[in-house]
Amino acid sequence: MTEVNRVWRLRKRPVGDITDDVLTLAEEPIPEPNDGECLFRLNYLSLDPTNRIWMSDVDQYMPPVALDAPMRGVVCGTVVKSRHPGYTEGQIVSGLGDWADYQLGSPLTLNVMGDTGGVPVVDAFSTFAVVGPTAYFGLLDVGQPKAGETVVVSAAAGAVGSIAGQIAKIKGCRVIGLAGTKNKCTWIKEELGFDAAINYRTEDVPTALAAACPDGIDVYFDNVGGAILDVCLKLMNFNGRIPTCGLISQYNATEPVPGPYNYPMILMRRLRVQGFIVLDFADRYPEAVAALGRWMAEGRIKVRTEIVDGLENALQTVKRIFTGANTGKLIIRVKDVYR
Amino acid sequence: MTEVNRVWRLRKRPVGDITDDVLTLAEEPIPEPNDGECLFRLNYLSLDPTNRIWMSDVDQYMPPVALDAPMRGVVCGTVVKSRHPGYTEGQIVSGLGDWADYQLGSPLTLNVMGDTGGVPVVDAFSTFAVVGPTAYFGLLDVGQPKAGETVVVSAAAGAVGSIAGQIAKIKGCRVIGLAGTKNKCTWIKEELGFDAAINYRTEDVPTALAAACPDGIDVYFDNVGGAILDVCLKLMNFNGRIPTCGLISQYNATEPVPGPYNYPMILMRRLRVQGFIVLDFADRYPEAVAALGRWMAEGRIKVRTEIVDGLENALQTVKRIFTGANTGKLIIRVKDVYR
């Protein structure tokens, strides 16, 4: 092959907001697979809040991206050359990879994408690769909501939050979402069926949330941490649960961020606060994909994907997650694929 | 009866440390039991960190003591008059009651003390009424330690912490305790068999704890919150557990106390932080008492009880809990009883 490979490499760790000098787009030769690997071409790149964690070197759930290494991402690709019996040319694959046009994969991080049941590849990748199972296991396994309980979701118009809230509705819960624009609030309430939506930028959150949760909160699905977590802690019912999926309000912080002032509510209300990542449930992905696919087919779960074309736009686009500019799942499209 | 009844009543809510004007010792008539109640005489009064919570009106796990009401406590008494078929004169009872010589009880809060298996009443009350079951269920049910894991206990020379640490040793864990004096550290290490003891007042806790936990921390049994919690969070292993039994470092705070700066470790290390109170396990007390009694008889659990005579000394004595002046369980003795 004579084509050039574009690779986003991490050049410095961000301090505060992601800046333009954090990543550079290098032009490099296309790598050759070794025994046990395949070479694949990138179709879609998932942009996620956790990208900011991987760029930094704070204590985290997997090693941070090394300086000058390719930026890590969740990817969907097509196999172009294989030296592993599990991959054949033309197969669609997904998993953990790089922000790069061409890259090597092995079964450690890359799966062949199974049957998507008629769902287009981009939608299947967008929903089933990370965010859907995250919402599914985080809400159901960690949050354990019961019918009739009150569930609050922050970043509720985000990729994970919007699905978590809809699953909670399916399970018979009263669901309140927090989002940062009028449009997002309208979307989750009118289209996704949340019982109430609170605009945390324009409303007084303690007052609005207390009014929306007259019976208190049983499950707070936490995507953001910070001030909203503090308000929720105050409203939690006895034996409430706080699945901790993300703390996006503080990923870009440049100073130490105090924990919630209402931390003692964990004791006083006998709460369970539990962090999780979707990889912990990897062996149960098929269960989540089957349930999500069924609910989507039935129209009970709606997803919104925002697609931006061009790997060269990945850096500018990932920043939007941290300003609340996007709704639903954010995907970089390099080349559409169908099956 | 013509005897006078002394009753400690809550006159104001403490701001910061417990002060002498918070409670007064009133002299009152001895109450008469109504149908369904018994009248009992106080033998022993348990003094516990949670007394400070009950005095305040912060959000808490049961209603705070009302102003001018008798101060609430865990009590052991002897029935002197009964108008309930479940109580007979001379029976030894224990449960939730008042800081008062004479008081009324009903099955809602007061149990007849069962066979103590040869253990003296004061020791049975001291260990089995609250602190033993708290340590037992908090460590085993909430903390779920496995043999070979590292367990850290704060307030490790305290009534609950000292038992929790010894149970962890029985379960095959490596156990590190934090305490505030040289004598306490010596006691938990030399007499109770902790693997290491750290004096948090004289040692650099981050350094000492990291050195004592070369394999990280799997279970942190939290009695104190605050700075020690923050250090432990940083050292927690993946899927670690933090049973939250108390937050004594901040009960006397007069300003809002920030939560732990290392709160994000809950996400990054997929921790489970869970508050509990022993009342949640009330239906399983016999299991805890049987196990604790057996371990005590075998010499595998040692308890230390500090007995102060005279109900009139309760106010001065309870303050000692918050200065770290006591070791083990603190009991006010009004009248010794035997069986």
PDB file of C-alpha atoms in Angstrom, chain A residues 13-261:
ATOM      1  CA  ARG A  13      -1.335  16.190  28.716  1.00  0.00           C
ATOM      2  CA  PRO A  14      -4.171  18.697  28.867  1.00  0.00           C
ATOM      3  CA  VAL A  15      -4.304  21.131  31.750  1.00  0.00           C
ATOM      4  CA  GLY A  16      -7.891  22.206  32.053  1.00  0.00           C
ATOM      5  CA  ASP A  17      -9.727  22.283  28.747  1.00  0.00           C
ATOM      6  CA  ILE A  18      -8.411  20.258  25.820  1.00  0.00           C
ATOM      7  CA  THR A  19      -6.297  22.631  23.731  1.00  0.00           C
ATOM      8  CA  ASP A  20      -5.111  22.411  20.128  1.00  0.00           C
ATOM      9  CA  ASP A  21      -1.566  21.482  21.081  1.00  0.00           C
ATOM     10  CA  VAL A  22      -2.557  18.367  22.997  1.00  0.00           C
ATOM     11  CA  LEU A  23      -2.790  16.168  19.891  1.00  0.00           C
ATOM     12  CA  THR A  24      -1.138  16.383  16.484  1.00  0.00           C
ATOM     13  CA  LEU A  25      -2.175  14.606  13.319  1.00  0.00           C
ATOM     14  CA  ALA A  26       0.951  12.879  11.998  1.00  0.00           C
ATOM     15  CA  GLU A  27       1.329  11.279   8.580  1.00  0.00           C
ATOM     16  CA  GLU A  28       2.977   7.927   8.841  1.00  0.00           C
ATOM     17  CA  PRO A  29       3.447   4.696   6.927  1.00  0.00           C
ATOM     18  CA  ILE A  30       0.715   2.115   7.167  1.00  0.00           C
ATOM     19  CA  PRO A  31       1.849  -0.568   9.628  1.00  0.00           C
ATOM     20  CA  GLU A  32       2.241  -4.231   8.708  1.00  0.00           C
ATOM     21  CA  PRO A  33       0.477  -6.821  10.867  1.00  0.00           C
ATOM     22  CA  ASN A  34       2.585  -9.314  12.771  1.00  0.00           C
ATOM     23  CA  ASP A  35       1.534 -12.881  13.369  1.00  0.00           C
ATOM     24  CA  GLY A  36      -1.603 -12.847  15.485  1.00  0.00           C
ATOM     25  CA  GLU A  37      -2.714  -9.419  14.335  1.00  0.00           C
ATOM     26  CA  CYS A  38      -4.843  -7.893  11.646  1.00  0.00           C
ATOM     27  CA  LEU A  39      -4.613  -4.554   9.900  1.00  0.00           C
ATOM     28  CA  PHE A  40      -7.865  -2.618   9.699  1.00  0.00           C
ATOM     29  CA  ARG A  41      -9.061   0.611   8.173  1.00  0.00           C
ATOM     30  CA  LEU A  42     -11.080   3.011  10.351  1.00  0.00           C
ATOM     31  CA  ASN A  43     -14.743   3.534   9.523  1.00  0.00           C
ATOM     32  CA  TYR A  44     -16.047   5.237  12.646  1.00  0.00           C
ATOM     33  CA  LEU A  45     -14.412   6.680  15.735  1.00  0.00           C
ATOM     34  CA  SER A  46     -16.433   7.099  18.932  1.00  0.00           C
ATOM     35  CA  LEU A  47     -15.761  10.285  20.893  1.00  0.00           C
ATOM     36  CA  ASP A  48     -16.435   9.913  24.596  1.00  0.00           C
ATOM     37  CA  PRO A  49     -15.935  11.785  27.877  1.00  0.00           C
ATOM     38  CA  THR A  50     -13.411   9.182  28.923  1.00  0.00           C
ATOM     39  CA  ASN A  51     -11.072  10.360  26.147  1.00  0.00           C
ATOM     40  CA  ARG A  52     -10.216  13.275  28.429  1.00  0.00           C
ATOM     41  CA  ILE A  53      -9.319  10.858  31.243  1.00  0.00           C
ATOM     42  CA  TRP A  54      -7.018   8.841  28.972  1.00  0.00           C
ATOM     43  CA  MET A  55      -5.216  12.009  27.850  1.00  0.00           C
ATOM     44  CA  SER A  56      -4.362  12.842  31.453  1.00  0.00           C
ATOM     45  CA  ASP A  57      -2.209  10.925  33.868  1.00  0.00           C
ATOM     46  CA  VAL A  58      -4.539  11.034  36.848  1.00  0.00           C
ATOM     47  CA  ASP A  59      -5.139   7.709  38.553  1.00  0.00           C
ATOM     48  CA  GLN A  60      -7.566   5.927  36.266  1.00  0.00           C
ATOM     49  CA  TYR A  61      -9.096   2.634  35.379  1.00  0.00           C
ATOM     50  CA  MET A  62      -6.578   1.692  32.655  1.00  0.00           C
ATOM     51  CA  PRO A  63      -3.133   3.042  31.838  1.00  0.00           C
ATOM     52  CA  PRO A  64      -3.249   6.571  30.413  1.00  0.00           C
ATOM     53  CA  VAL A  65      -2.170   7.085  26.813  1.00  0.00           C
ATOM     54  CA  ALA A  66       1.603   7.498  26.793  1.00  0.00           C
ATOM     55  CA  LEU A  67       3.026  10.767  25.521  1.00  0.00           C
ATOM     56  CA  ASP A  68       3.643  10.590  21.762  1.00  0.00           C
ATOM     57  CA  ALA A  69       1.596   7.405  21.469  1.00  0.00           C
ATOM     58  CA  PRO A  70      -1.497   7.271  19.241  1.00  0.00           C
ATOM     59  CA  MET A  71      -4.619   8.586  20.952  1.00  0.00           C
ATOM     60  CA  ARG A  72      -6.851   5.750  22.163  1.00  0.00           C
ATOM     61  CA  GLY A  73     -10.461   5.464  21.124  1.00  0.00           C
ATOM     62  CA  VAL A  74     -13.352   3.113  20.581  1.00  0.00           C
ATOM     63  CA  VAL A  75     -13.279   2.283  16.899  1.00  0.00           C
ATOM     64  CA  CYS A  76     -15.142   0.512  14.142  1.00  0.00           C
ATOM     65  CA  GLY A  77     -13.135  -0.668  11.151  1.00  0.00           C
ATOM     66  CA  THR A  78     -12.866  -3.046   8.238  1.00  0.00           C
ATOM     67  CA  VAL A  79     -10.146  -5.684   8.109  1.00  0.00           C
ATOM     68  CA  VAL A  80      -7.792  -5.139   5.155  1.00  0.00           C
ATOM     69  CA  LYS A  81      -5.129  -7.728   5.943  1.00  0.00           C
ATOM     70  CA  SER A  82      -5.094 -10.524   8.473  1.00  0.00           C
ATOM     71  CA  ARG A  83      -2.430 -12.648  10.086  1.00  0.00           C
ATOM     72  CA  HIS A  84      -4.828 -14.010  12.685  1.00  0.00           C
ATOM     73  CA  PRO A  85      -7.223 -16.860  11.922  1.00  0.00           C
ATOM     74  CA  GLY A  86     -10.042 -15.021  13.690  1.00  0.00           C
ATOM     75  CA  TYR A  87     -10.087 -12.162  11.182  1.00  0.00           C
ATOM     76  CA  THR A  88     -10.670 -12.189   7.431  1.00  0.00           C
ATOM     77  CA  GLU A  89     -10.406  -9.394   4.924  1.00  0.00           C
ATOM     78  CA  GLY A  90     -13.577  -7.326   4.662  1.00  0.00           C
ATOM     79  CA  GLN A  91     -14.879  -8.172   8.115  1.00  0.00           C
ATOM     80  CA  ILE A  92     -16.258  -5.350  10.198  1.00  0.00           C
ATOM     81  CA  VAL A  93     -14.576  -5.118  13.592  1.00  0.00           C
ATOM     82  CA  SER A  94     -14.907  -2.929  16.650  1.00  0.00           C
ATOM     83  CA  GLY A  95     -13.164  -2.401  19.948  1.00  0.00           C
ATOM     84  CA  LEU A  96     -10.436  -0.334  21.508  1.00  0.00           C
ATOM     85  CA  GLY A  97      -8.050   1.168  18.992  1.00  0.00           C
ATOM     86  CA  ASP A  98      -6.368   4.348  17.876  1.00  0.00           C
ATOM     87  CA  TRP A  99      -7.406   7.619  16.347  1.00  0.00           C
ATOM     88  CA  ALA A 100      -5.800   6.533  13.072  1.00  0.00           C
ATOM     89  CA  ASP A 101      -6.816   5.646   9.500  1.00  0.00           C
ATOM     90  CA  TYR A 102      -5.012   2.308   9.656  1.00  0.00           C
ATOM     91  CA  GLN A 103      -4.075   0.317  12.696  1.00  0.00           C
ATOM     92  CA  LEU A 104      -3.319  -3.132  13.999  1.00  0.00           C
ATOM     93  CA  GLY A 105      -5.716  -5.192  16.067  1.00  0.00           C
ATOM     94  CA  SER A 106      -5.728  -8.439  18.000  1.00  0.00           C
ATOM     95  CA  PRO A 107      -8.418 -10.333  19.924  1.00  0.00           C
ATOM     96  CA  LEU A 108      -7.254  -8.647  23.117  1.00  0.00           C
ATOM     97  CA  THR A 109      -9.017  -5.429  22.144  1.00  0.00           C
ATOM     98  CA  LEU A 110     -10.818  -6.056  18.851  1.00  0.00           C
ATOM     99  CA  ASN A 111     -13.969  -8.070  18.175  1.00  0.00           C
ATOM    100  CA  VAL A 112     -15.613  -9.015  14.928  1.00  0.00           C
ATOM    101  CA  MET A 113     -18.928  -7.189  14.907  1.00  0.00           C
ATOM    102  CA  GLY A 114     -21.748  -9.683  15.174  1.00  0.00           C
ATOM    103  CA  ASP A 115     -25.071  -9.612  13.401  1.00  0.00           C
ATOM    104  CA  THR A 116     -26.685  -6.215  13.977  1.00  0.00           C
ATOM    105  CA  GLY A 117     -30.194  -7.467  13.307  1.00  0.00           C
ATOM    106  CA  GLY A 118     -30.926  -5.041  10.539  1.00  0.00           C
ATOM    107  CA  VAL A 119     -29.606  -2.057  12.481  1.00  0.00           C
ATOM    108  CA  PRO A 120     -27.182  -0.055  10.272  1.00  0.00           C
ATOM    109  CA  VAL A 121     -23.539  -0.553  11.199  1.00  0.00           C
ATOM    110  CA  VAL A 122     -23.054   3.046  12.299  1.00  0.00           C
ATOM    111  CA  ASP A 123     -26.037   2.863  14.650  1.00  0.00           C
ATOM    112  CA  ALA A 124     -25.039  -0.530  15.981  1.00  0.00           C
ATOM    113  CA  PHE A 125     -21.513   0.729  16.642  1.00  0.00           C
ATOM    114  CA  SER A 126     -22.787   3.967  18.116  1.00  0.00           C
ATOM    115  CA  THR A 127     -25.194   2.325  20.526  1.00  0.00           C
ATOM    116  CA  PHE A 128     -23.937  -1.181  21.171  1.00  0.00           C
ATOM    117  CA  ALA A 129     -20.169  -0.697  21.344  1.00  0.00           C
ATOM    118  CA  VAL A 130     -20.005   1.326  24.531  1.00  0.00           C
ATOM    119  CA  VAL A 131     -22.796   3.615  25.554  1.00  0.00           C
ATOM    120  CA  GLY A 132     -25.726   1.217  25.410  1.00  0.00           C
ATOM    121  CA  PRO A 133     -24.107  -1.508  27.515  1.00  0.00           C
ATOM    122  CA  THR A 134     -22.765   1.180  29.862  1.00  0.00           C
ATOM    123  CA  ALA A 135     -26.268   2.476  30.483  1.00  0.00           C
ATOM    124  CA  TYR A 136     -27.698  -1.032  30.662  1.00  0.00           C
ATOM    125  CA  PHE A 137     -25.302  -2.526  33.205  1.00  0.00           C
ATOM    126  CA  GLY A 138     -24.784   0.699  35.132  1.00  0.00           C
ATOM    127  CA  LEU A 139     -28.459   1.280  35.649  1.00  0.00           C
ATOM    128  CA  LEU A 140     -29.688  -2.285  36.065  1.00  0.00           C
ATOM    129  CA  ASP A 141     -26.792  -4.103  37.719  1.00  0.00           C
ATOM    130  CA  VAL A 142     -25.320  -1.277  39.759  1.00  0.00           C
ATOM    131  CA  GLY A 143     -28.387   0.923  40.258  1.00  0.00           C
ATOM    132  CA  GLN A 144     -30.925  -1.893  40.670  1.00  0.00           C
ATOM    133  CA  PRO A 145     -34.014   0.276  40.197  1.00  0.00           C
ATOM    134  CA  LYS A 146     -37.388  -1.120  41.204  1.00  0.00           C
ATOM    135  CA  ALA A 147     -40.689  -0.224  39.580  1.00  0.00           C
ATOM    136  CA  GLY A 148     -42.174   2.837  41.202  1.00  0.00           C
ATOM    137  CA  GLU A 149     -38.842   4.216  42.359  1.00  0.00           C
ATOM    138  CA  THR A 150     -37.500   7.624  41.400  1.00  0.00           C
ATOM    139  CA  VAL A 151     -34.423   7.675  39.176  1.00  0.00           C
ATOM    140  CA  VAL A 152     -32.451  10.843  38.445  1.00  0.00           C
ATOM    141  CA  VAL A 153     -30.009  10.976  35.534  1.00  0.00           C
ATOM    142  CA  SER A 154     -27.467  13.733  34.939  1.00  0.00           C
ATOM    143  CA  ALA A 155     -26.108  14.507  31.472  1.00  0.00           C
ATOM    144  CA  ALA A 156     -29.478  13.057  30.528  1.00  0.00           C
ATOM    145  CA  ALA A 157     -29.282  14.128  26.900  1.00  0.00           C
ATOM    146  CA  GLY A 158     -25.856  12.557  26.597  1.00  0.00           C
ATOM    147  CA  ALA A 159     -25.203   9.263  24.916  1.00  0.00           C
ATOM    148  CA  VAL A 160     -25.258   7.160  28.081  1.00  0.00           C
ATOM    149  CA  GLY A 161     -27.690   9.236  30.116  1.00  0.00           C
ATOM    150  CA  SER A 162     -30.393   9.281  27.471  1.00  0.00           C
ATOM    151  CA  ILE A 163     -30.357   5.486  27.259  1.00  0.00           C
ATOM    152  CA  ALA A 164     -30.140   4.989  31.029  1.00  0.00           C
ATOM    153  CA  GLY A 165     -33.205   7.157  31.504  1.00  0.00           C
ATOM    154  CA  GLN A 166     -35.179   5.291  28.884  1.00  0.00           C
ATOM    155  CA  ILE A 167     -34.273   1.933  30.417  1.00  0.00           C
ATOM    156  CA  ALA A 168     -35.440   3.242  33.792  1.00  0.00           C
ATOM    157  CA  LYS A 169     -38.759   4.189  32.195  1.00  0.00           C
ATOM    158  CA  ILE A 170     -39.059   0.703  30.713  1.00  0.00           C
ATOM    159  CA  LYS A 171     -38.523  -0.670  34.220  1.00  0.00           C
ATOM    160  CA  GLY A 172     -41.435   1.361  35.559  1.00  0.00           C
ATOM    161  CA  CYS A 173     -39.557   4.131  37.334  1.00  0.00           C
ATOM    162  CA  ARG A 174     -40.276   7.825  37.592  1.00  0.00           C
ATOM    163  CA  VAL A 175     -37.355   9.409  35.723  1.00  0.00           C
ATOM    164  CA  ILE A 176     -36.011  12.931  36.004  1.00  0.00           C
ATOM    165  CA  GLY A 177     -33.223  14.146  33.737  1.00  0.00           C
ATOM    166  CA  LEU A 178     -30.836  17.062  34.031  1.00  0.00           C
ATOM    167  CA  ALA A 179     -29.508  18.665  30.858  1.00  0.00           C
ATOM    168  CA  GLY A 180     -27.953  21.961  29.881  1.00  0.00           C
ATOM    169  CA  THR A 181     -30.149  23.425  27.138  1.00  0.00           C
ATOM    170  CA  LYS A 182     -33.827  23.956  26.474  1.00  0.00           C
ATOM    171  CA  ASN A 183     -33.635  21.769  23.383  1.00  0.00           C
ATOM    172  CA  LYS A 184     -32.072  18.908  25.280  1.00  0.00           C
ATOM    173  CA  CYS A 185     -34.720  19.154  27.986  1.00  0.00           C
ATOM    174  CA  THR A 186     -37.474  19.167  25.388  1.00  0.00           C
ATOM    175  CA  TRP A 187     -35.931  16.148  23.666  1.00  0.00           C
ATOM    176  CA  ILE A 188     -35.663  13.961  26.757  1.00  0.00           C
ATOM    177  CA  LYS A 189     -39.122  14.916  28.020  1.00  0.00           C
ATOM    178  CA  GLU A 190     -41.137  15.030  24.813  1.00  0.00           C
ATOM    179  CA  GLU A 191     -39.378  12.432  22.696  1.00  0.00           C
ATOM    180  CA  LEU A 192     -37.753  10.084  25.180  1.00  0.00           C
ATOM    181  CA  GLY A 193     -40.561  10.121  27.722  1.00  0.00           C
ATOM    182  CA  PHE A 194     -38.731  11.330  30.832  1.00  0.00           C
ATOM    183  CA  ASP A 195     -41.218  12.436  33.486  1.00  0.00           C
ATOM    184  CA  ALA A 196     -39.422  15.707  34.040  1.00  0.00           C
ATOM    185  CA  ALA A 197     -36.412  17.555  32.716  1.00  0.00           C
ATOM    186  CA  ILE A 198     -34.427  20.208  34.525  1.00  0.00           C
ATOM    187  CA  ASN A 199     -32.199  22.723  32.774  1.00  0.00           C
ATOM    188  CA  TYR A 200     -29.307  22.929  35.196  1.00  0.00           C
ATOM    189  CA  ARG A 201     -27.975  26.084  33.549  1.00  0.00           C
ATOM    190  CA  THR A 202     -31.123  28.176  33.927  1.00  0.00           C
ATOM    191  CA  GLU A 203     -33.038  26.608  36.815  1.00  0.00           C
ATOM    192  CA  ASP A 204     -32.242  26.536  40.500  1.00  0.00           C
ATOM    193  CA  VAL A 205     -31.311  22.862  40.715  1.00  0.00           C
ATOM    194  CA  PRO A 206     -31.956  22.271  44.447  1.00  0.00           C
ATOM    195  CA  THR A 207     -35.436  23.759  44.181  1.00  0.00           C
ATOM    196  CA  ALA A 208     -36.321  22.200  40.842  1.00  0.00           C
ATOM    197  CA  LEU A 209     -35.033  18.761  41.743  1.00  0.00           C
ATOM    198  CA  ALA A 210     -36.782  18.714  45.105  1.00  0.00           C
ATOM    199  CA  ALA A 211     -40.012  19.691  43.358  1.00  0.00           C
ATOM    200  CA  ALA A 212     -39.556  17.024  40.687  1.00  0.00           C
ATOM    201  CA  CYS A 213     -38.793  14.328  43.280  1.00  0.00           C
ATOM    202  CA  PRO A 214     -41.514  14.640  45.928  1.00  0.00           C
ATOM    203  CA  ASP A 215     -40.752  11.095  47.106  1.00  0.00           C
ATOM    204  CA  GLY A 216     -36.985  11.599  47.150  1.00  0.00           C
ATOM    205  CA  ILE A 217     -34.430   9.878  44.921  1.00  0.00           C
ATOM    206  CA  ASP A 218     -33.825   6.137  44.961  1.00  0.00           C
ATOM    207  CA  VAL A 219     -31.250   5.900  42.180  1.00  0.00           C
ATOM    208  CA  TYR A 220     -29.030   8.728  41.002  1.00  0.00           C
ATOM    209  CA  PHE A 221     -27.209   7.720  37.818  1.00  0.00           C
ATOM    210  CA  ASP A 222     -24.201  10.005  38.094  1.00  0.00           C
ATOM    211  CA  ASN A 223     -22.428  11.124  34.944  1.00  0.00           C
ATOM    212  CA  VAL A 224     -21.142  14.444  36.216  1.00  0.00           C
ATOM    213  CA  GLY A 225     -20.205  14.588  39.907  1.00  0.00           C
ATOM    214  CA  GLY A 226     -19.770  18.108  41.302  1.00  0.00           C
ATOM    215  CA  ALA A 227     -22.605  20.371  42.369  1.00  0.00           C
ATOM    216  CA  ILE A 228     -25.380  18.196  40.961  1.00  0.00           C
ATOM    217  CA  LEU A 229     -24.109  15.197  42.900  1.00  0.00           C
ATOM    218  CA  ASP A 230     -24.212  17.303  46.048  1.00  0.00           C
ATOM    219  CA  VAL A 231     -27.831  18.271  45.456  1.00  0.00           C
ATOM    220  CA  CYS A 232     -28.822  14.676  44.738  1.00  0.00           C
ATOM    221  CA  LEU A 233     -27.089  13.352  47.851  1.00  0.00           C
ATOM    222  CA  LYS A 234     -29.288  15.615  49.941  1.00  0.00           C
ATOM    223  CA  LEU A 235     -32.430  14.159  48.358  1.00  0.00           C
ATOM    224  CA  MET A 236     -31.494  10.487  48.428  1.00  0.00           C
ATOM    225  CA  ASN A 237     -33.828   8.066  50.150  1.00  0.00           C
ATOM    226  CA  PHE A 238     -32.699   5.452  52.628  1.00  0.00           C
ATOM    227  CA  ASN A 239     -30.830   2.639  50.893  1.00  0.00           C
ATOM    228  CA  GLY A 240     -30.494   4.686  47.716  1.00  0.00           C
ATOM    229  CA  ARG A 241     -27.923   3.823  45.086  1.00  0.00           C
ATOM    230  CA  ILE A 242     -25.563   6.032  43.108  1.00  0.00           C
ATOM    231  CA  PRO A 243     -24.052   4.205  40.127  1.00  0.00           C
ATOM    232  CA  THR A 244     -21.069   6.356  39.280  1.00  0.00           C
ATOM    233  CA  CYS A 245     -20.570   6.332  35.539  1.00  0.00           C
ATOM    234  CA  GLY A 246     -18.690   9.576  35.058  1.00  0.00           C
ATOM    235  CA  LEU A 247     -17.597  12.776  36.738  1.00  0.00           C
ATOM    236  CA  ILE A 248     -17.373  14.963  33.678  1.00  0.00           C
ATOM    237  CA  SER A 249     -17.806  18.215  35.610  1.00  0.00           C
ATOM    238  CA  GLN A 250     -14.311  17.808  36.948  1.00  0.00           C
ATOM    239  CA  TYR A 251     -12.267  16.113  34.220  1.00  0.00           C
ATOM    240  CA  ASN A 252     -10.974  19.487  33.033  1.00  0.00           C
ATOM    241  CA  ALA A 253     -10.306  20.869  36.503  1.00  0.00           C
ATOM    242  CA  THR A 254      -6.905  22.459  37.089  1.00  0.00           C
ATOM    243  CA  GLU A 255      -7.173  22.653  40.873  1.00  0.00           C
ATOM    244  CA  PRO A 256      -8.014  19.893  43.365  1.00  0.00           C
ATOM    245  CA  VAL A 257     -11.783  19.519  43.448  1.00  0.00           C
ATOM    246  CA  PRO A 258     -13.386  18.883  46.827  1.00  0.00           C
ATOM    247  CA  GLY A 259     -15.672  15.901  47.046  1.00  0.00           C
ATOM    248  CA  PRO A 260     -19.362  16.397  47.746  1.00  0.00           C
ATOM    249  CA  TYR A 261     -20.137  18.395  50.879  1.00  0.00           C
TER     250      TYR A 261
END
